[in-house]
């Protein structure tokens, strides 16, 4: 009798096709295995563990795998110190044995992904193989035994697999291709037979269509605040600007409020709307916020510094003819100062203190000309809590002139009373919008807007209000987790929840729960992207991971609303908290590895234009562990020198202190440490901390071994001999 699915001929009384596993309608499936021996079609999973010095960690891993497989009705055929064999459909023959096997194996893969053999002092290698075919199931001494070539083929597949990879045979692939993603690989199974069996890599499970999640929904509970932003923006036409600070805890919708206000303005929005976002590493880069804003204006992100300088020069030349510049700084000096923000060296030596003041003035004059020429300019700075101190100082000076020109500055940052007070004292037209949690009515509206086809049972909305404290991001993450985990069962066209469900206790726990629902390739993509930064490219991730599933993982992460595609192969984390939580799931060893890998990729890509990203490279190499220590020291020194050149001695001081701390344990010889201390002394001096400056210089002399003969490198800017207590014989190199 021929199989209706694949055409293979088999015995007339067979209940399954021995090739593909398709059930035969003539053959009834028994409720339990009879006492006599029988030939059944099953799916066998083989897990192989190897590596050096991992024996201590393997038993615990195998125990976790056995518990999960047994719970999923898998039969443990073999369990050794380094191998686990599981059969599905042998104990109780069933049509969906292959689907059950692959879905259970994906769960096993998640357990394996979380296994950290390095904690046991080793490097574990775990490989998995799955094959569907006939097996003999027989009773031996009262227990069930399984045998046959299917077990051998599953073992062969595991041998061919790479670390933590799942390979499946073509018969298995035919049975599960509607439920999971698969990809062909060059290997074949059993070359000795006339028609070798093709092999596939098992990927993510195909999720059933969830209730339609409305990505673009109305802004809930923020109408009054949105109107405030629109009103301030509309005043620009009258020649007046101001400052708006939008504050609140993470997840309350600060960025969404700004985006919605801009959208609502439509054609009335100012023609110049510049946005920049501070990132955690931005504290290393003086005036980084304004450099990003200028890069957005000229669309020169990633361009070589000299290209940026040329565009600046042409643009500023045109503006000087359109709007007179009320500044004593000549045109060439203003161009040089702004180009210096992007790594272009200044052509002539400058006093450190003067450079900082002149840069702030050049920025102010540039933005004034833009605002007047365009009859309105909006500057949006997000995540200001991470901004560098120089950017904040420039921002405070810029705020003072907003009442006289059509310049609106919109700031968004997590609740910070001290920062709000500083801003409030610097601007005449200052408004602070403090976002509050949503109430129960707004929560209901949010749920309806995001999931129109969902009906929540009585009490669930109130429970969401209590547990999430009305945080919109928190609420949305809980709802998405319910959808992804199957917690919203379908009743026709309606999705609903009829009982009470477990809610995460914090917003971070909610985000962590969603990451727990991801497949290993998706989770790994998100983790590595979190190391790169809030924004990243698919090309960079592809180079780092070298993973065939990476593109599919990005598509699924975008579909899950964890990432947002912004065009040209670029992606951004939908929310900062998603990036922070993904980063937190990495071990220290993994973080160090990926920071080093990202830094190396950036070096290769930027080639001879590293000067513009020295702070970013320093950030990554500092976190790359001992392996990145030499590079971290070099880039920190360059970042410190650049900060001094930009008139930011306080930032330079932090960099030099980091060099000193990082260079302990003999990474820096005494002569080099003495030079670093002398630079610290100069930075102290320029920031008005005379006593600390003297202490740093004296420590440098001690390291050099003789105060009478020491030579300490010092840049121009201070006459040390005039300092009380300073050695008179300190000389310039």
XYZ file of C-alpha atoms in Angstrom:
733
model
C 0.000 0.000 0.000
C 1.385 3.410 -1.004
C 1.556 6.363 1.407
C -0.751 9.174 0.238
C 1.783 11.787 1.471
C 5.141 10.642 0.058
C 4.298 7.614 -2.127
C 6.455 5.111 -0.225
C 5.105 1.539 -0.359
C 4.576 -0.254 2.956
C 2.751 -3.233 4.488
C -1.020 -3.189 4.079
C -1.653 -3.385 7.811
C 0.808 -0.590 8.698
C -0.706 2.286 10.646
C 2.072 4.753 9.727
C 4.281 5.377 6.697
C 7.718 4.071 7.614
C 9.381 6.866 5.604
C 7.557 10.094 6.469
C 5.449 9.110 9.489
C 2.089 10.014 7.895
C -0.735 8.118 9.649
C -2.826 5.599 7.683
C -6.597 5.826 8.139
C -6.826 2.005 8.022
C -4.634 1.597 11.046
C -6.157 2.529 14.412
C -3.833 4.095 16.943
C -3.818 2.102 20.188
C -4.371 3.919 23.469
C -1.369 2.142 24.933
C 1.454 -0.061 23.762
C 0.545 -3.745 23.712
C 2.691 -6.327 25.427
C 4.083 -7.790 22.188
C 6.894 -6.215 20.164
C 5.783 -3.717 17.513
C 7.214 -1.563 14.773
C 6.144 2.094 15.046
C 7.158 5.355 13.449
C 8.608 7.776 15.985
C 10.900 10.775 16.193
C 14.187 10.413 18.028
C 16.151 13.291 19.552
C 19.830 12.879 20.428
C 21.677 15.393 22.627
C 25.459 15.103 22.791
C 27.607 16.973 25.310
C 31.383 17.269 25.013
C 34.192 19.659 25.797
C 36.976 20.060 28.307
C 36.475 20.034 32.049
C 32.678 20.199 31.915
C 31.917 16.948 33.731
C 30.887 18.745 36.911
C 28.266 20.769 35.085
C 26.844 18.083 32.774
C 24.719 16.071 35.250
C 22.741 19.143 36.274
C 22.212 20.063 32.609
C 21.083 16.554 31.658
C 18.771 16.399 34.670
C 17.052 19.606 33.521
C 16.751 18.254 29.969
C 15.337 14.933 31.169
C 12.741 16.667 33.350
C 11.563 18.832 30.448
C 11.478 15.934 27.960
C 9.614 13.637 30.353
C 7.030 16.319 31.070
C 6.464 16.564 27.297
C 5.770 12.790 27.143
C 9.168 11.907 25.714
C 10.597 8.465 26.426
C 14.185 8.483 27.741
C 15.834 5.775 25.650
C 19.422 6.369 26.784
C 21.096 8.615 29.332
C 24.871 8.510 29.688
C 27.421 10.972 31.000
C 27.616 12.705 27.619
C 24.512 11.617 25.691
C 20.758 11.785 25.988
C 18.404 9.950 23.599
C 14.672 10.691 23.657
C 11.909 9.072 21.579
C 8.550 10.670 20.875
C 5.668 8.460 19.736
C 7.271 5.155 20.735
C 5.485 4.692 24.045
C 2.098 5.898 22.772
C 2.047 6.082 18.941
C 0.660 9.414 17.775
C 0.364 11.434 14.577
C 2.138 14.526 15.922
C 5.270 12.795 17.235
C 7.597 14.933 15.078
C 5.937 18.226 16.013
C 6.080 17.288 19.693
C 9.749 16.344 19.300
C 10.880 19.583 17.648
C 8.888 21.885 19.941
C 10.286 20.060 22.973
C 13.796 20.254 21.506
C 13.440 24.023 21.110
C 12.601 24.135 24.822
C 15.696 22.015 25.505
C 17.748 24.430 23.394
C 16.587 27.323 25.583
C 17.812 25.416 28.667
C 21.124 24.713 26.944
C 21.487 28.401 25.980
C 21.227 29.387 29.640
C 23.816 26.778 30.676
C 27.137 28.377 31.563
C 29.836 25.683 31.622
C 32.524 28.327 32.218
C 31.222 28.530 35.788
C 32.474 24.964 36.131
C 35.759 25.873 34.479
C 35.046 24.485 31.031
C 33.831 25.142 27.521
C 30.775 22.996 26.823
C 29.853 21.748 23.358
C 26.204 20.666 23.014
C 24.838 19.343 19.689
C 21.394 18.035 18.815
C 20.011 15.779 16.049
C 16.441 14.726 15.201
C 15.245 12.002 12.819
C 11.831 10.471 12.197
C 11.448 6.872 11.075
C 10.551 3.328 12.121
C 11.703 1.999 15.500
C 11.200 -1.295 17.274
C 9.447 -0.886 20.608
C 9.653 -3.976 22.789
C 9.310 -5.046 26.366
C 12.498 -6.056 28.143
C 12.355 -7.113 31.768
C 9.128 -5.201 32.252
C 10.497 -1.990 30.705
C 10.140 -0.548 27.216
C 13.171 -0.615 24.936
C 13.525 1.186 21.601
C 15.929 0.205 18.813
C 16.476 0.679 15.095
C 18.396 2.718 12.518
C 16.351 5.810 13.359
C 18.320 6.134 16.600
C 21.582 5.809 14.648
C 20.534 8.525 12.190
C 19.630 10.921 15.027
C 23.086 10.263 16.513
C 24.739 10.973 13.135
C 22.910 14.280 12.879
C 24.065 15.310 16.356
C 27.648 14.479 15.376
C 27.404 16.774 12.327
C 25.809 19.678 14.223
C 27.741 22.722 15.379
C 27.722 23.850 18.996
C 24.123 24.367 20.222
C 22.756 23.725 16.724
C 19.803 21.453 15.952
C 19.970 19.410 12.738
C 16.920 17.511 11.491
C 16.479 15.027 8.667
C 14.273 15.490 5.616
C 11.575 13.068 6.898
C 11.290 15.135 10.078
C 11.340 18.385 8.102
C 8.366 17.264 5.987
C 6.340 16.613 9.127
C 7.083 19.915 10.893
C 7.651 22.530 8.171
C 4.244 24.108 8.854
C 5.071 24.562 12.536
C 8.734 25.649 12.517
C 11.250 27.472 10.357
C 13.886 25.293 8.701
C 16.879 25.964 6.469
C 18.798 23.455 4.276
C 22.441 22.784 5.124
C 25.204 21.233 2.958
C 25.375 18.002 4.988
C 23.570 14.795 4.040
C 22.597 11.814 6.171
C 23.994 8.338 5.429
C 26.031 8.708 2.237
C 26.229 4.911 1.960
C 22.676 4.559 0.687
C 21.644 5.203 -2.912
C 19.627 8.336 -2.119
C 21.210 10.227 0.798
C 18.788 12.004 3.120
C 18.863 15.809 3.081
C 19.572 17.679 6.301
C 18.065 20.922 7.633
C 18.767 23.263 10.504
C 15.883 23.772 12.901
C 14.999 27.394 13.596
C 12.252 29.229 15.446
C 8.719 27.989 15.905
C 6.086 29.531 13.651
C 3.773 31.334 16.033
C 0.027 31.218 15.439
C -1.478 34.507 14.364
C -2.005 36.505 17.565
C -4.741 39.063 18.015
C -3.906 42.034 15.810
C -1.575 44.301 17.781
C -2.164 47.866 16.690
C 1.305 49.365 16.364
C -0.100 52.802 15.590
C -2.776 53.651 18.124
C -3.979 56.963 19.576
C -1.969 58.504 22.387
C -3.852 57.639 25.572
C -4.023 59.916 28.605
C -1.593 62.555 27.316
C -3.868 64.948 25.395
C -3.306 67.909 27.728
C 0.476 67.470 27.736
C 0.524 67.056 23.963
C -1.403 70.313 23.578
C 1.207 72.108 25.705
C 3.988 71.054 23.331
C 1.954 72.019 20.264
C 1.136 75.437 21.759
C 4.795 76.194 22.466
C 5.777 75.107 18.951
C 3.064 77.330 17.454
C 4.501 80.373 19.274
C 7.657 80.118 17.194
C 5.856 81.906 14.356
C 5.640 84.965 16.596
C 9.415 85.012 17.031
C 9.469 83.595 20.565
C 10.830 80.302 21.788
C 11.151 78.565 25.102
C 12.105 75.376 26.883
C 9.939 72.359 27.685
C 11.197 69.598 29.952
C 9.229 66.339 29.843
C 10.071 64.200 32.851
C 8.866 60.928 34.294
C 9.865 57.397 35.150
C 10.933 54.980 32.433
C 8.026 53.748 30.354
C 5.599 56.628 30.913
C 5.792 57.751 27.279
C 8.117 60.766 27.082
C 9.446 59.986 23.603
C 6.004 58.967 22.358
C 4.553 62.297 23.533
C 7.130 64.271 21.524
C 6.583 62.170 18.405
C 2.800 62.523 18.694
C 3.001 66.301 19.140
C 5.134 66.622 16.010
C 2.720 64.431 14.065
C -0.309 66.435 15.204
C 1.298 69.714 14.109
C 1.344 68.440 10.534
C 2.056 71.248 8.072
C 2.246 73.716 10.967
C 5.355 72.015 12.340
C 8.554 74.101 12.058
C 10.573 73.244 8.972
C 13.623 72.526 11.144
C 13.006 69.847 13.751
C 16.290 68.327 14.969
C 16.462 65.381 17.330
C 19.373 63.883 19.226
C 19.467 61.215 21.889
C 22.097 60.800 24.574
C 23.382 57.267 25.148
C 25.113 55.767 28.143
C 28.563 56.246 26.594
C 27.804 59.889 25.682
C 29.215 61.159 28.988
C 32.686 60.574 27.490
C 32.186 63.034 24.594
C 32.102 66.813 25.170
C 29.137 68.495 23.461
C 28.057 65.119 22.110
C 24.385 66.105 22.090
C 25.049 69.064 19.807
C 27.376 67.086 17.536
C 24.574 64.560 16.998
C 22.076 67.348 16.319
C 24.370 68.890 13.688
C 24.972 65.469 12.125
C 21.198 65.044 11.817
C 20.813 68.494 10.256
C 23.449 67.859 7.583
C 22.745 64.124 7.265
C 26.430 63.339 7.757
C 26.266 60.597 10.394
C 29.219 58.287 9.750
C 30.829 60.569 7.149
C 34.606 61.316 7.320
C 35.415 64.426 9.411
C 36.768 66.407 6.459
C 33.542 65.824 4.505
C 31.592 67.144 7.473
C 33.883 70.181 7.681
C 33.318 70.966 3.997
C 29.535 70.833 4.365
C 29.679 72.967 7.501
C 31.814 75.547 5.745
C 29.465 75.852 2.768
C 26.339 75.968 4.926
C 27.715 78.555 7.325
C 28.955 80.682 4.422
C 25.433 80.745 2.997
C 23.870 81.546 6.371
C 26.224 84.471 6.987
C 24.877 86.066 3.812
C 21.252 85.365 4.737
C 21.350 86.193 8.458
C 24.124 88.444 9.829
C 26.120 86.734 12.566
C 26.224 88.800 15.755
C 29.528 87.415 16.974
C 33.106 88.598 17.190
C 34.263 85.131 16.160
C 35.290 85.196 12.487
C 33.708 82.797 10.023
C 36.788 80.553 9.715
C 37.097 80.194 13.477
C 33.423 79.234 13.868
C 33.734 76.583 11.154
C 36.889 75.175 12.766
C 35.287 75.000 16.220
C 32.180 73.166 15.018
C 34.205 70.817 12.802
C 36.355 70.091 15.852
C 33.288 68.454 17.438
C 33.592 65.768 14.752
C 37.302 65.112 15.212
C 38.846 67.666 12.853
C 41.949 69.066 14.622
C 42.175 72.799 15.224
C 44.713 74.354 12.904
C 46.224 76.583 15.560
C 46.966 76.108 19.281
C 44.318 77.512 21.585
C 43.943 78.194 25.265
C 41.932 75.363 26.808
C 39.514 77.637 28.642
C 38.970 79.836 25.594
C 38.158 76.875 23.308
C 35.281 75.765 25.518
C 33.736 79.241 25.660
C 34.257 79.841 21.959
C 32.667 76.486 21.030
C 29.577 77.282 23.082
C 29.373 80.706 21.426
C 29.829 79.244 17.926
C 27.028 76.741 18.567
C 24.738 79.473 19.900
C 25.356 81.711 16.875
C 24.855 78.827 14.451
C 21.520 77.811 16.013
C 20.395 81.435 16.214
C 20.978 81.885 12.493
C 19.113 78.638 11.739
C 16.133 79.623 13.898
C 15.842 83.082 12.317
C 16.347 81.878 8.755
C 13.796 79.056 9.072
C 11.372 81.166 11.148
C 11.370 78.497 13.804
C 13.685 75.731 15.023
C 12.871 72.872 17.398
C 15.721 71.083 19.147
C 14.713 67.805 20.787
C 17.155 66.180 23.186
C 16.047 62.800 24.549
C 17.496 60.814 27.470
C 19.206 63.938 28.779
C 19.987 62.092 32.018
C 22.946 60.583 30.128
C 24.216 63.800 28.557
C 27.792 64.913 29.164
C 28.416 67.876 31.458
C 29.728 70.079 28.642
C 26.531 69.555 26.630
C 24.494 70.518 29.687
C 26.559 73.686 30.210
C 26.152 74.637 26.529
C 22.454 73.884 26.795
C 22.039 76.150 29.823
C 23.718 79.066 28.042
C 21.614 78.465 24.925
C 18.376 78.442 26.918
C 18.915 82.039 27.998
C 18.357 83.377 24.483
C 15.212 81.370 23.617
C 12.878 84.207 24.583
C 14.369 86.471 21.870
C 14.504 84.069 18.919
C 12.132 81.378 17.543
C 14.002 78.484 19.156
C 12.138 75.795 21.105
C 14.213 73.328 23.118
C 12.395 70.135 24.132
C 14.125 67.958 26.710
C 13.104 64.490 27.867
C 14.687 62.720 30.806
C 13.911 60.393 33.662
C 12.783 62.089 36.852
C 15.673 64.192 38.194
C 14.762 66.999 40.589
C 18.272 68.462 40.578
C 18.428 68.687 36.787
C 14.975 70.298 36.624
C 16.056 72.999 39.080
C 19.161 73.789 37.023
C 17.104 74.112 33.865
C 14.388 76.194 35.493
C 16.851 78.853 36.594
C 18.385 79.217 33.126
C 15.347 79.996 30.980
C 12.675 82.677 31.074
C 10.174 80.574 29.127
C 10.421 77.219 30.883
C 7.704 74.613 31.297
C 8.092 71.257 32.981
C 5.636 68.514 32.063
C 5.689 65.756 34.658
C 4.050 62.627 33.249
C 1.808 60.736 35.653
C 0.616 57.106 35.484
C -2.568 56.210 33.617
C -5.804 55.737 35.562
C -8.106 52.715 35.221
C -10.210 54.311 32.503
C -7.110 55.174 30.479
C -5.782 51.637 30.944
C -9.012 50.251 29.468
C -8.678 52.664 26.552
C -5.041 51.628 26.010
C -5.938 47.937 25.972
C -8.772 48.536 23.514
C -6.546 50.638 21.268
C -3.680 48.140 21.219
C -5.746 44.914 21.110
C -9.207 45.688 19.747
C -10.122 41.981 19.578
C -9.359 41.261 23.229
C -11.925 41.044 25.989
C -10.510 41.006 29.511
C -12.505 39.373 32.245
C -13.770 41.421 35.186
C -11.069 42.394 37.637
C -8.163 41.996 35.219
C -8.018 45.710 34.371
C -7.928 46.612 38.066
C -5.219 44.046 38.625
C -3.194 45.585 35.805
C -3.646 49.014 37.379
C -2.423 47.833 40.778
C 0.575 45.848 39.530
C 1.744 48.164 36.755
C 1.089 51.445 38.577
C -0.435 52.759 35.356
C 2.849 52.595 33.422
C 1.925 52.327 29.684
C 5.084 50.447 28.698
C 4.612 48.021 31.591
C 0.987 47.382 30.590
C 1.879 46.804 26.945
C 4.691 44.392 27.805
C 2.305 42.344 29.984
C -0.279 42.198 27.193
C 2.314 41.202 24.606
C 3.661 38.496 26.919
C 0.125 37.111 27.274
C -0.288 37.048 23.501
C 3.084 35.418 22.850
C 2.702 32.789 25.586
C -0.823 31.795 24.551
C -2.382 33.371 27.629
C -5.161 34.887 25.510
C -7.208 31.928 24.231
C -9.418 32.434 21.197
C -13.192 32.221 21.189
C -14.066 32.588 17.525
C -12.899 36.027 16.422
C -12.482 37.218 20.013
C -9.453 36.732 22.234
C -10.055 36.766 25.950
C -8.682 35.909 29.342
C -11.115 34.234 31.676
C -9.045 33.707 34.771
C -6.422 35.453 36.836
C -2.882 35.323 35.614
C 0.521 35.917 37.160
C 1.768 39.468 36.660
C 5.413 40.552 36.794
C 6.208 42.664 39.849
C 8.275 45.344 38.065
C 8.513 46.849 34.623
C 11.950 45.274 34.181
C 10.548 41.884 35.150
C 7.860 42.361 32.480
C 10.523 43.037 29.846
C 12.568 40.087 31.117
C 9.534 37.838 30.769
C 9.155 38.721 27.111
C 12.809 37.968 26.464
C 12.223 34.578 28.065
C 9.647 33.784 25.355
C 12.152 34.347 22.539
C 13.914 31.601 20.629
C 17.684 31.322 21.182
C 18.565 33.035 17.837
C 16.159 35.897 18.597
C 17.444 36.312 22.138
C 21.083 36.236 21.009
C 20.414 38.870 18.326
C 18.759 41.127 20.897
C 21.569 40.633 23.413
C 24.353 41.460 20.955
C 22.385 44.436 19.638
C 22.096 45.714 23.216
C 25.890 45.847 23.376
C 26.094 47.805 20.105
C 23.688 50.509 21.284
C 20.152 51.830 20.998
C 20.506 51.978 17.189
C 22.334 49.409 15.068
C 22.467 47.992 11.556
C 21.576 44.527 10.322
C 24.930 44.389 8.499
C 26.864 44.946 11.717
C 24.850 42.320 13.574
C 25.283 39.883 10.690
C 29.068 40.353 10.722
C 29.243 39.837 14.466
C 26.969 36.819 14.780
C 27.665 35.016 11.463
C 24.267 33.386 11.973
C 22.034 32.093 9.182
C 18.985 32.873 11.314
C 19.898 36.468 12.071
C 17.703 38.088 9.390
C 14.746 35.937 10.382
C 15.393 36.787 14.043
C 15.355 40.525 13.278
C 12.106 40.145 11.345
C 10.493 38.304 14.257
C 11.804 40.822 16.808
C 10.354 43.648 14.720
C 7.071 41.783 14.408
C 7.069 41.382 18.199
C 7.506 45.166 18.556
C 10.761 44.808 20.472
C 12.648 46.481 17.627
C 11.623 49.106 15.097
C 12.974 49.164 11.532
C 13.951 52.730 10.569
C 15.051 52.005 6.999
C 18.310 51.294 5.168
C 18.891 48.172 7.238
C 18.891 50.113 10.502
C 17.008 49.142 13.636
C 16.315 50.802 16.959
C 15.157 49.340 20.249
C 11.547 50.335 20.733
C 12.337 51.296 24.319
C 15.481 51.890 26.348
C 14.309 49.372 28.932
C 14.296 46.592 26.348
C 17.937 47.310 25.570
C 18.874 47.545 29.250
C 17.149 44.269 30.140
C 18.640 42.430 27.140
C 22.088 43.640 28.210
C 21.450 42.514 31.794
C 20.819 38.929 30.625
C 24.406 38.619 29.392
C 27.030 37.190 31.715
C 30.146 39.238 32.472
C 32.166 36.949 30.211
C 29.692 37.406 27.360
C 29.601 41.178 27.805
C 33.388 41.407 27.668
C 33.508 39.262 24.529
C 30.860 41.233 22.643
C 32.180 44.661 23.680
C 35.563 43.637 22.292
C 33.956 42.290 19.115
C 31.959 45.501 18.573
C 35.039 47.659 19.125
C 37.042 45.592 16.637
C 34.265 45.898 14.049
C 34.133 49.681 14.508
C 37.899 49.941 14.051
C 37.770 47.968 10.806
C 34.871 49.997 9.440
C 36.226 53.444 10.288
C 39.795 52.740 9.198
C 41.688 56.035 9.090
C 38.787 58.042 10.589
C 38.950 56.741 14.167
C 39.384 60.227 15.644
C 35.631 60.857 15.554
C 34.785 57.751 17.606
C 37.609 57.526 20.155
C 35.137 57.954 23.024
C 32.921 55.153 21.729
C 35.905 52.849 21.258
C 37.119 53.670 24.773
C 33.649 52.831 26.126
C 33.638 49.384 24.500
C 37.247 48.440 25.242
C 36.933 49.431 28.919
C 34.127 46.852 29.133
C 36.010 44.217 27.140
C 37.950 43.013 30.196
C 41.683 42.392 30.406
C 41.811 41.441 26.739
C 40.860 44.984 25.773
C 42.887 46.764 28.470
C 45.725 48.060 26.220
C 43.289 49.437 23.639
C 41.103 50.933 26.356
C 44.071 52.795 27.814
C 45.073 54.141 24.402
C 41.604 55.362 23.466
C 40.974 56.856 26.904
C 44.166 58.869 26.553
C 43.092 60.072 23.108
C 39.636 60.937 24.473
C 41.254 62.906 27.309
C 43.507 64.800 24.913
C 40.549 65.562 22.665
C 38.511 66.808 25.630
C 41.330 69.200 26.580
C 41.525 70.436 22.988
C 37.765 71.090 23.067
C 38.052 73.125 26.238
C 36.540 70.481 28.538
C 39.127 69.965 31.311
C 36.574 68.398 33.675
C 35.791 65.684 31.105
C 39.511 65.215 30.450
C 40.076 64.861 34.198
C 37.587 61.976 34.369
C 39.307 60.278 31.420
C 42.791 60.587 32.913
C 41.540 59.267 36.246
C 40.022 56.303 34.420
C 43.392 55.706 32.734
C 45.093 55.663 36.120
C 42.554 53.246 37.612
C 42.563 50.984 34.552
C 46.363 50.974 34.342
C 46.933 49.495 37.786
C 48.501 46.053 38.212
C 51.507 46.931 36.034
C 49.590 47.788 32.873
C 51.262 51.213 33.023
C 54.959 51.625 33.911
C 55.902 54.279 36.457
C 57.064 56.759 33.814
C 53.729 56.535 32.006
C 51.789 56.812 35.280
C 53.796 59.937 36.128
C 52.807 61.544 32.831
C 49.165 60.652 33.460
C 49.389 62.214 36.935
C 50.843 65.367 35.424
C 47.874 65.562 33.040
C 45.530 65.073 35.994
C 47.335 67.906 37.755
C 46.826 70.204 34.787
C 43.128 69.301 34.552
C 42.708 70.001 38.273
C 44.443 73.311 37.789
C 42.217 74.369 34.902
C 39.088 73.508 36.888
C 40.205 75.627 39.843
C 41.207 72.764 42.155
C 44.655 73.999 43.113
C 45.347 71.709 46.088
C 44.484 68.610 44.094
C 46.676 69.845 41.238
C 49.691 70.193 43.524
C 49.070 66.726 44.951
C 48.932 65.156 41.498
C 52.163 66.855 40.374
C 53.997 65.779 43.535
C 52.797 62.191 43.103
C 54.170 62.275 39.559
C 57.571 63.437 40.818
C 57.688 60.684 43.427
C 57.014 58.065 40.767
C 59.897 59.372 38.693
C 62.170 58.848 41.656
C 63.749 62.266 42.170
C 62.134 65.655 42.650
C 65.424 67.350 41.726
C 65.878 65.587 38.351
C 62.330 64.738 37.312
C 60.914 65.932 34.055
C 57.125 65.962 33.865
C 55.309 66.477 30.597
C 52.967 69.446 30.779
C 50.995 71.277 28.122
C 50.747 75.079 27.930
C 48.130 76.733 30.081
C 49.578 77.272 33.535
C 52.756 78.522 35.242
C 53.305 75.877 37.922
C 55.996 77.938 39.637
C 53.358 80.432 40.747
C 51.429 77.733 42.633
C 52.002 77.702 46.371
C 53.833 74.512 47.274
C 54.536 73.496 43.709
C 58.087 72.339 42.944
C 60.072 75.089 41.236
C 62.120 72.689 39.160
C 59.215 71.153 37.221
C 60.075 71.685 33.554
C 58.281 71.328 30.272
C 59.281 68.507 27.986
